[in-house]
Amino acid sequence: MPKRSDLKLTKRTVDALETDGKDTIFWDRELAGFGARVHATGRKTYVVQSRGPGGPKRVTLGRHGELSCEEARKQAALVIDRIKRGEDLSAAAPEAEPTVAGLAERFMRTHVERHLKPASASAYRTMLDKHVLPALGGMGLEEVCGAEVTALHHRLRETPARANAAVHLLSRMFTLAEAWELVPPGRNPCRTLRRYRTRKRERFLTPEEYRRLARALRWACAEGGIWPPAIAAIRLLALTGCRRGEILNLGWDDVDRTAGDLRLQDAKAGPRMVPLTRPVLRVLDAIPRSEDNPWVIAGQRPGKRLTGLHHYWRPIRERAGLHDVRIHDLRHSYASRALALGESLYTIGKLLGHASVATSARYAHLMREAEREAAVRVGGSIGAHVANGRTC
């Protein structure tokens, strides 16, 4: 039976209860058998323990915070009475300590799937299934310490960006675990880990490389071995600076020729318009349109859109001699060309659909280079008249 206690359980006293690292039950002095269980993780639940004709039984009533102390006290009195009368009241199974796998499922269900786009959710799921869960999934949250996180990070050292991404994902999970009171505050084991240093990859096409790309695209059309809608998609990416998903998710209903815009309904930073320039219109006019397929970039299955471009991009970039160029570099190159033509970071941010000018600031060094080149041209032009080659 529960030991006699001098503690009266109230919201204030239960809030203040602490444990020394192991599960502890604090019993109420007024209602024998009514207690508050403090788990090693900091979670607090209300429990009842009493003896009936069949022996002692313990029942978990609910979680502190979700169940008020006074309501728990009322329920406890009823449960104690039922136990003493010998009613068939099975003791509740002890609550299982939450694991990393359980936290991952809750994180995906209540946070990622509600707040992030499907592509981001898919990337998170892949990271969990391939790297995080095989290493840590079966561990309880209180078992995961800095050593386990360091081991996961080190295991992925050959791909530093992926290693950092895995730890970043795990850190976000533990931050929410604190908010959900699954772990005590300050229990995030990722906070002290030093991430690998990585450099942002910047690759911009030069005018000569653009010409080689154009020749490779014409070659792809003539050869006929590459799916024509994929070639059209690559041309649209180069001409608009759009993200790959924005072009692949483009429907014919989103092409507003009257207003002169592409309506991107599911862009990363929210719906936006992309101007329909003449080169873009020429590409769109050359795409065969099928009545039973609503997508601009049709897939090889009837009625479906194309879902990826890497398979088609590889032979085109090899033909162009652009072995280190990714599809996303076409977007960076678009921004680089805009800066070279004198456009401001604000304008480039609007063209690329950035959520803030701060996102466009990564191209600021290109703007300085463009300004320096302009200063050389302007200064040289004026210098031909003003500078006489001698000091005075």
CSV table of C-alpha atoms in Angstrom, one decimal:
chain,number,residue,atom,x,y,z
A,1,MET,CA,0.0,0.0,0.0
A,2,PRO,CA,1.1,3.6,-0.5
A,3,LYS,CA,3.1,5.1,2.3
A,4,ARG,CA,1.5,7.8,4.4
A,5,SER,CA,2.5,11.3,3.1
A,6,ASP,CA,2.6,14.8,4.5
A,7,LEU,CA,2.0,16.3,1.0
A,8,LYS,CA,-1.3,17.5,-0.3
A,9,LEU,CA,-1.5,17.2,-4.1
A,10,THR,CA,-2.6,20.5,-5.8
A,11,LYS,CA,-1.7,22.0,-9.1
A,12,ARG,CA,1.0,24.1,-7.5
A,13,THR,CA,2.6,21.2,-5.6
A,14,VAL,CA,2.5,18.9,-8.6
A,15,ASP,CA,4.0,21.6,-10.8
A,16,ALA,CA,6.9,21.8,-8.3
A,17,LEU,CA,7.5,18.1,-7.9
A,18,GLU,CA,11.0,16.9,-9.1
A,19,THR,CA,12.7,13.5,-9.2
A,20,ASP,CA,16.4,12.6,-8.9
A,21,GLY,CA,16.5,10.7,-12.3
A,22,LYS,CA,14.2,7.8,-11.6
A,23,ASP,CA,10.4,7.3,-11.6
A,24,THR,CA,8.9,8.4,-8.2
A,25,ILE,CA,5.3,8.5,-6.9
A,26,PHE,CA,4.3,11.2,-4.5
A,27,TRP,CA,1.2,10.2,-2.5
A,28,ASP,CA,-1.5,12.5,-1.3
A,29,ARG,CA,-2.0,13.0,2.5
A,30,GLU,CA,-5.8,13.4,2.4
A,31,LEU,CA,-6.9,10.7,-0.1
A,32,ALA,CA,-5.0,7.5,0.6
A,33,GLY,CA,-4.0,5.8,-2.7
A,34,PHE,CA,-4.1,8.9,-4.8
A,35,GLY,CA,-0.7,10.0,-6.1
A,36,ALA,CA,1.3,11.9,-8.7
A,37,ARG,CA,4.0,9.9,-10.6
A,38,VAL,CA,7.0,11.9,-11.8
A,39,HIS,CA,8.8,10.1,-14.7
A,40,ALA,CA,12.5,10.3,-15.2
A,41,THR,CA,11.8,12.4,-18.3
A,42,GLY,CA,9.9,14.9,-16.3
A,43,ARG,CA,6.4,13.8,-17.4
A,44,LYS,CA,3.8,13.7,-14.6
A,45,THR,CA,0.8,11.5,-14.4
A,46,TYR,CA,-1.9,10.9,-11.8
A,47,VAL,CA,-2.2,7.3,-10.4
A,48,VAL,CA,-4.4,5.4,-8.0
A,49,GLN,CA,-3.4,2.4,-5.9
A,50,SER,CA,-5.7,0.4,-3.6
A,51,ARG,CA,-6.4,-3.1,-2.3
A,52,GLY,CA,-9.5,-5.1,-3.2
A,53,PRO,CA,-10.6,-8.7,-2.8
A,54,GLY,CA,-8.3,-9.7,-5.6
A,55,GLY,CA,-5.2,-7.9,-4.2
A,56,PRO,CA,-3.6,-4.5,-4.8
A,57,LYS,CA,-4.2,-2.7,-8.1
A,58,ARG,CA,-2.7,0.4,-9.6
A,59,VAL,CA,-4.4,2.6,-12.3
A,60,THR,CA,-3.1,5.5,-14.3
A,61,LEU,CA,-5.7,8.2,-14.5
A,62,GLY,CA,-4.1,10.7,-16.9
A,63,ARG,CA,-1.4,13.2,-17.5
A,64,HIS,CA,-0.9,16.3,-15.4
A,65,GLY,CA,-1.8,19.3,-17.4
A,66,GLU,CA,-4.3,17.4,-19.6
A,67,LEU,CA,-6.2,16.4,-16.4
A,68,SER,CA,-6.5,18.9,-13.6
A,69,CYS,CA,-5.5,17.9,-10.1
A,70,GLU,CA,-9.0,18.3,-8.7
A,71,GLU,CA,-10.6,16.3,-11.5
A,72,ALA,CA,-8.0,13.6,-10.9
A,73,ARG,CA,-8.8,13.6,-7.2
A,74,LYS,CA,-12.5,13.0,-8.0
A,75,GLN,CA,-11.8,10.2,-10.4
A,76,ALA,CA,-9.4,8.7,-7.9
A,77,ALA,CA,-12.1,8.5,-5.2
A,78,LEU,CA,-14.4,6.6,-7.6
A,79,VAL,CA,-11.7,4.2,-8.8
A,80,ILE,CA,-10.6,3.4,-5.2
A,81,ASP,CA,-14.3,2.6,-4.3
A,82,ARG,CA,-14.6,0.3,-7.3
A,83,ILE,CA,-11.3,-1.5,-6.5
A,84,LYS,CA,-12.4,-2.1,-2.9
A,85,ARG,CA,-15.8,-3.4,-4.0
A,86,GLY,CA,-13.9,-5.9,-6.2
A,87,GLU,CA,-15.2,-4.7,-9.6
A,88,ASP,CA,-13.5,-5.9,-12.7
A,89,LEU,CA,-11.2,-3.0,-13.1
A,90,SER,CA,-8.0,-4.1,-14.8
A,91,ALA,CA,-4.9,-2.2,-13.9
A,92,ALA,CA,-3.8,0.0,-16.7
A,93,ALA,CA,-0.6,-1.0,-18.4
A,94,PRO,CA,2.3,1.2,-17.4
A,95,GLU,CA,2.9,3.9,-20.0
A,96,ALA,CA,5.7,3.1,-22.3
A,97,GLU,CA,8.6,5.5,-22.4
A,98,PRO,CA,8.5,7.4,-25.7
A,99,THR,CA,11.1,6.4,-28.2
A,100,VAL,CA,12.8,8.2,-31.0
A,101,ALA,CA,10.7,6.3,-33.5
A,102,GLY,CA,7.5,7.3,-31.7
A,103,LEU,CA,8.6,10.9,-31.6
A,104,ALA,CA,9.4,10.8,-35.3
A,105,GLU,CA,5.9,9.6,-36.2
A,106,ARG,CA,4.3,12.3,-34.1
A,107,PHE,CA,6.7,14.9,-35.6
A,108,MET,CA,5.8,13.9,-39.1
A,109,ARG,CA,2.1,13.6,-38.4
A,110,THR,CA,1.4,16.7,-36.4
A,111,HIS,CA,4.1,19.1,-37.6
A,112,VAL,CA,5.7,18.2,-41.0
A,113,GLU,CA,2.6,17.1,-42.8
A,114,ARG,CA,0.6,20.0,-41.5
A,115,HIS,CA,3.1,22.8,-42.1
A,116,LEU,CA,5.5,21.8,-44.8
A,117,LYS,CA,5.1,21.1,-48.5
A,118,PRO,CA,4.9,17.5,-49.8
A,119,ALA,CA,8.4,17.6,-51.2
A,120,SER,CA,9.9,18.7,-47.9
A,121,ALA,CA,7.9,16.1,-46.0
A,122,SER,CA,9.2,13.4,-48.4
A,123,ALA,CA,12.8,14.6,-47.9
A,124,TYR,CA,12.3,14.4,-44.1
A,125,ARG,CA,10.8,10.9,-44.3
A,126,THR,CA,13.7,9.7,-46.4
A,127,MET,CA,16.2,11.2,-43.9
A,128,LEU,CA,14.5,9.5,-41.0
A,129,ASP,CA,14.1,6.1,-42.7
A,130,LYS,CA,17.6,6.0,-44.1
A,131,HIS,CA,19.7,7.5,-41.4
A,132,VAL,CA,18.1,8.6,-38.1
A,133,LEU,CA,15.8,5.7,-37.3
A,134,PRO,CA,18.2,2.8,-38.1
A,135,ALA,CA,20.6,4.4,-35.7
A,136,LEU,CA,18.4,5.7,-32.9
A,137,GLY,CA,14.8,4.6,-33.6
A,138,GLY,CA,14.5,2.0,-30.8
A,139,MET,CA,16.1,4.2,-28.1
A,140,GLY,CA,14.1,6.0,-25.5
A,141,LEU,CA,14.2,9.7,-25.6
A,142,GLU,CA,16.0,9.9,-22.2
A,143,GLU,CA,18.7,7.5,-23.5
A,144,VAL,CA,19.7,9.7,-26.5
A,145,CYS,CA,22.7,11.8,-25.4
A,146,GLY,CA,25.4,13.8,-27.1
A,147,ALA,CA,27.5,10.6,-27.7
A,148,GLU,CA,24.7,9.0,-29.8
A,149,VAL,CA,24.2,12.1,-31.8
A,150,THR,CA,27.9,12.5,-32.4
A,151,ALA,CA,28.1,8.9,-33.6
A,152,LEU,CA,25.3,9.5,-36.1
A,153,HIS,CA,26.9,12.7,-37.3
A,154,HIS,CA,30.3,10.9,-37.7
A,155,ARG,CA,28.8,8.0,-39.6
A,156,LEU,CA,27.7,10.4,-42.3
A,157,ARG,CA,31.0,12.3,-42.4
A,158,GLU,CA,31.6,11.4,-46.1
A,159,THR,CA,28.6,13.6,-47.0
A,160,PRO,CA,28.9,16.6,-44.6
A,161,ALA,CA,25.8,18.4,-45.7
A,162,ARG,CA,23.7,15.3,-45.2
A,163,ALA,CA,25.3,14.7,-41.8
A,164,ASN,CA,24.4,18.2,-40.7
A,165,ALA,CA,20.9,17.8,-42.1
A,166,ALA,CA,20.3,14.6,-40.1
A,167,VAL,CA,21.3,16.3,-36.9
A,168,HIS,CA,19.2,19.4,-37.7
A,169,LEU,CA,16.2,17.2,-38.2
A,170,LEU,CA,16.8,15.4,-34.9
A,171,SER,CA,17.3,18.7,-33.1
A,172,ARG,CA,13.9,20.0,-34.4
A,173,MET,CA,12.3,16.8,-33.2
A,174,PHE,CA,13.7,17.2,-29.7
A,175,THR,CA,12.8,20.9,-29.6
A,176,LEU,CA,9.1,19.9,-30.2
A,177,ALA,CA,9.5,17.0,-27.7
A,178,GLU,CA,10.3,19.7,-25.1
A,179,ALA,CA,7.2,21.6,-26.1
A,180,TRP,CA,5.1,18.4,-25.9
A,181,GLU,CA,6.7,17.7,-22.4
A,182,LEU,CA,8.1,14.4,-23.6
A,183,VAL,CA,11.5,15.4,-22.3
A,184,PRO,CA,12.4,18.1,-19.7
A,185,PRO,CA,13.5,21.5,-20.8
A,186,GLY,CA,17.1,21.8,-22.0
A,187,ARG,CA,17.2,18.1,-22.9
A,188,ASN,CA,18.0,18.5,-26.6
A,189,PRO,CA,21.1,16.3,-27.1
A,190,CYS,CA,22.0,18.1,-30.4
A,191,ARG,CA,22.7,21.5,-29.0
A,192,THR,CA,26.4,21.1,-28.3
A,193,LEU,CA,27.3,19.2,-31.4
A,194,ARG,CA,29.6,21.1,-33.8
A,195,ARG,CA,28.4,20.8,-37.3
A,196,TYR,CA,30.7,20.2,-40.3
A,197,ARG,CA,31.7,23.3,-42.2
A,198,THR,CA,30.2,23.4,-45.6
A,199,ARG,CA,30.4,25.9,-48.4
A,200,LYS,CA,27.4,27.0,-50.4
A,201,ARG,CA,27.9,25.8,-54.0
A,202,GLU,CA,27.7,28.5,-56.6
A,203,ARG,CA,27.9,27.7,-60.2
A,204,PHE,CA,26.9,30.2,-62.9
A,205,LEU,CA,26.8,29.6,-66.6
A,206,THR,CA,29.0,31.9,-68.8
A,207,PRO,CA,27.7,33.2,-72.1
A,208,GLU,CA,29.8,30.6,-73.9
A,209,GLU,CA,28.3,27.8,-71.7
A,210,TYR,CA,24.8,29.1,-72.5
A,211,ARG,CA,25.7,28.7,-76.2
A,212,ARG,CA,26.9,25.1,-75.6
A,213,LEU,CA,23.8,24.3,-73.6
A,214,ALA,CA,21.6,25.6,-76.5
A,215,ARG,CA,23.5,23.4,-79.0
A,216,ALA,CA,23.1,20.4,-76.7
A,217,LEU,CA,19.3,21.0,-76.5
A,218,ARG,CA,19.1,21.2,-80.2
A,219,TRP,CA,21.1,18.0,-80.5
A,220,ALA,CA,18.7,16.3,-78.0
A,221,CYS,CA,15.7,17.3,-80.1
A,222,ALA,CA,17.3,16.1,-83.3
A,223,GLU,CA,18.4,12.8,-81.8
A,224,GLY,CA,15.0,11.9,-80.5
A,225,GLY,CA,16.3,9.7,-77.7
A,226,ILE,CA,15.3,12.2,-74.9
A,227,TRP,CA,11.7,12.7,-73.9
A,228,PRO,CA,10.6,16.0,-75.6
A,229,PRO,CA,8.7,17.5,-72.6
A,230,ALA,CA,11.9,17.1,-70.5
A,231,ILE,CA,13.8,19.2,-73.1
A,232,ALA,CA,11.0,21.8,-72.9
A,233,ALA,CA,11.2,21.8,-69.1
A,234,ILE,CA,15.0,22.5,-69.1
A,235,ARG,CA,14.5,25.4,-71.6
A,236,LEU,CA,11.7,26.9,-69.3
A,237,LEU,CA,14.0,26.5,-66.3
A,238,ALA,CA,16.8,28.4,-68.0
A,239,LEU,CA,14.4,31.1,-69.3
A,240,THR,CA,12.5,31.8,-66.1
A,241,GLY,CA,14.8,31.0,-63.2
A,242,CYS,CA,11.9,28.9,-61.7
A,243,ARG,CA,12.4,26.0,-59.3
A,244,ARG,CA,12.2,22.5,-60.9
A,245,GLY,CA,9.0,21.7,-59.0
A,246,GLU,CA,7.4,24.9,-60.1
A,247,ILE,CA,7.8,24.0,-63.8
A,248,LEU,CA,7.0,20.3,-63.4
A,249,ASN,CA,3.8,21.2,-61.5
A,250,LEU,CA,2.7,23.7,-64.1
A,251,GLY,CA,-0.8,23.1,-65.7
A,252,TRP,CA,-2.1,24.5,-68.9
A,253,ASP,CA,-4.7,26.3,-66.9
A,254,ASP,CA,-1.9,28.2,-65.2
A,255,VAL,CA,-0.7,29.7,-68.5
A,256,ASP,CA,-2.6,33.0,-68.6
A,257,ARG,CA,-1.8,34.4,-72.1
A,258,THR,CA,-4.3,37.3,-71.6
A,259,ALA,CA,-2.5,38.6,-68.5
A,260,GLY,CA,0.9,37.5,-69.9
A,261,ASP,CA,1.8,35.4,-66.8
A,262,LEU,CA,2.5,31.9,-65.6
A,263,ARG,CA,0.4,31.5,-62.4
A,264,LEU,CA,2.5,29.4,-60.0
A,265,GLN,CA,-0.1,28.2,-57.4
A,266,ASP,CA,2.2,26.0,-55.3
A,267,ALA,CA,5.4,28.0,-55.3
A,268,LYS,CA,7.7,27.6,-52.3
A,269,ALA,CA,7.0,31.0,-50.8
A,270,GLY,CA,3.4,31.1,-51.8
A,271,PRO,CA,1.5,31.7,-55.1
A,272,ARG,CA,3.2,34.1,-57.5
A,273,MET,CA,3.2,35.2,-61.2
A,274,VAL,CA,6.0,34.8,-63.7
A,275,PRO,CA,6.0,37.0,-66.8
A,276,LEU,CA,5.4,35.3,-70.1
A,277,THR,CA,8.3,36.5,-72.2
A,278,ARG,CA,8.6,35.9,-75.9
A,279,PRO,CA,11.2,33.1,-75.5
A,280,VAL,CA,9.0,31.4,-73.0
A,281,LEU,CA,6.0,31.7,-75.3
A,282,ARG,CA,8.0,30.1,-78.1
A,283,VAL,CA,8.8,27.1,-75.9
A,284,LEU,CA,5.2,26.7,-74.8
A,285,ASP,CA,3.9,27.0,-78.3
A,286,ALA,CA,6.2,24.2,-79.4
A,287,ILE,CA,4.8,21.8,-76.8
A,288,PRO,CA,2.1,19.4,-78.1
A,289,ARG,CA,-1.0,19.7,-76.0
A,290,SER,CA,-3.1,16.6,-75.2
A,291,GLU,CA,-6.8,17.0,-74.3
A,292,ASP,CA,-6.5,14.2,-71.7
A,293,ASN,CA,-3.4,15.6,-70.0
A,294,PRO,CA,-3.7,18.9,-68.0
A,295,TRP,CA,0.1,19.2,-67.4
A,296,VAL,CA,2.4,21.4,-69.4
A,297,ILE,CA,5.3,18.9,-68.9
A,298,ALA,CA,3.6,15.7,-69.6
A,299,GLY,CA,4.9,12.4,-68.3
A,300,GLN,CA,5.2,9.2,-70.3
A,301,ARG,CA,2.1,7.7,-68.7
A,302,PRO,CA,-1.3,9.0,-70.0
A,303,GLY,CA,-2.7,11.9,-68.0
A,304,LYS,CA,0.4,12.2,-65.7
A,305,ARG,CA,3.1,14.8,-65.4
A,306,LEU,CA,6.8,14.3,-65.5
A,307,THR,CA,8.1,13.9,-61.9
A,308,GLY,CA,11.9,14.2,-62.4
A,309,LEU,CA,14.5,15.6,-64.8
A,310,HIS,CA,17.9,14.2,-63.6
A,311,HIS,CA,17.7,11.2,-65.9
A,312,TYR,CA,17.2,13.5,-68.9
A,313,TRP,CA,19.6,16.3,-67.8
A,314,ARG,CA,22.6,14.0,-67.5
A,315,PRO,CA,23.2,13.3,-71.3
A,316,ILE,CA,22.4,16.9,-72.2
A,317,ARG,CA,24.9,18.4,-69.8
A,318,GLU,CA,27.5,15.8,-70.9
A,319,ARG,CA,27.0,16.8,-74.5
A,320,ALA,CA,27.4,20.5,-73.5
A,321,GLY,CA,30.6,19.8,-71.5
A,322,LEU,CA,28.9,21.1,-68.3
A,323,HIS,CA,29.8,18.1,-66.2
A,324,ASP,CA,29.6,19.9,-62.8
A,325,VAL,CA,26.3,21.8,-63.5
A,326,ARG,CA,23.2,20.8,-61.7
A,327,ILE,CA,19.7,21.7,-62.8
A,328,HIS,CA,19.3,24.1,-59.9
A,329,ASP,CA,22.4,26.0,-61.2
A,330,LEU,CA,20.2,27.2,-64.1
A,331,ARG,CA,18.3,29.2,-61.4
A,332,HIS,CA,21.5,30.7,-60.0
A,333,SER,CA,22.7,31.5,-63.5
A,334,TYR,CA,19.4,33.3,-64.2
A,335,ALA,CA,20.1,35.5,-61.1
A,336,SER,CA,23.7,36.1,-62.2
A,337,ARG,CA,22.7,37.2,-65.7
A,338,ALA,CA,20.1,39.6,-64.2
A,339,LEU,CA,22.7,41.2,-61.9
A,340,ALA,CA,25.1,41.5,-64.9
A,341,LEU,CA,22.3,43.4,-66.7
A,342,GLY,CA,22.0,45.8,-63.8
A,343,GLU,CA,18.9,44.5,-62.0
A,344,SER,CA,18.6,45.1,-58.2
A,345,LEU,CA,18.6,42.4,-55.6
A,346,TYR,CA,15.0,43.4,-54.8
A,347,THR,CA,13.9,42.9,-58.4
A,348,ILE,CA,15.8,39.6,-58.6
A,349,GLY,CA,14.1,38.4,-55.5
A,350,LYS,CA,10.7,39.1,-57.1
A,351,LEU,CA,11.7,37.3,-60.3
A,352,LEU,CA,12.9,34.2,-58.3
A,353,GLY,CA,10.0,34.2,-55.9
A,354,HIS,CA,12.1,34.7,-52.7
A,355,ALA,CA,10.2,35.2,-49.5
A,356,SER,CA,12.5,38.1,-48.4
A,357,VAL,CA,15.3,40.2,-49.8
A,358,ALA,CA,17.6,38.5,-47.3
A,359,THR,CA,17.3,35.3,-49.4
A,360,SER,CA,18.5,37.2,-52.4
A,361,ALA,CA,21.5,38.6,-50.5
A,362,ARG,CA,23.5,35.5,-51.4
A,363,TYR,CA,24.0,37.2,-54.8
A,364,ALA,CA,25.3,40.4,-53.3
A,365,HIS,CA,28.9,39.6,-54.1
A,366,LEU,CA,27.9,39.3,-57.8
A,367,MET,CA,26.3,42.7,-57.7
A,368,ARG,CA,29.6,44.2,-56.4
A,369,GLU,CA,31.4,42.5,-59.2
A,370,ALA,CA,29.0,43.9,-61.7
A,371,GLU,CA,29.4,47.4,-60.2
A,372,ARG,CA,33.1,47.1,-60.4
A,373,GLU,CA,33.0,46.1,-64.0
A,374,ALA,CA,30.6,49.0,-64.7
A,375,ALA,CA,33.0,51.4,-62.9
A,376,VAL,CA,35.8,50.2,-65.1
A,377,ARG,CA,33.8,50.8,-68.2
A,378,VAL,CA,32.5,54.2,-67.2
A,379,GLY,CA,35.8,55.3,-65.8
A,380,GLY,CA,37.6,54.2,-68.9
A,381,SER,CA,35.2,56.1,-71.1
A,382,ILE,CA,35.6,59.3,-69.1
A,383,GLY,CA,39.3,58.8,-68.6
A,384,ALA,CA,39.8,58.9,-72.3
A,385,HIS,CA,38.8,62.6,-72.1
A,386,VAL,CA,39.9,63.7,-68.7
A,387,ALA,CA,43.1,61.8,-67.9
A,388,ASN,CA,46.2,63.0,-69.8
A,389,GLY,CA,48.7,60.4,-68.5
A,390,ARG,CA,50.7,63.0,-66.5
A,391,THR,CA,50.5,64.3,-62.9
A,392,CYS,CA,50.2,68.0,-62.2
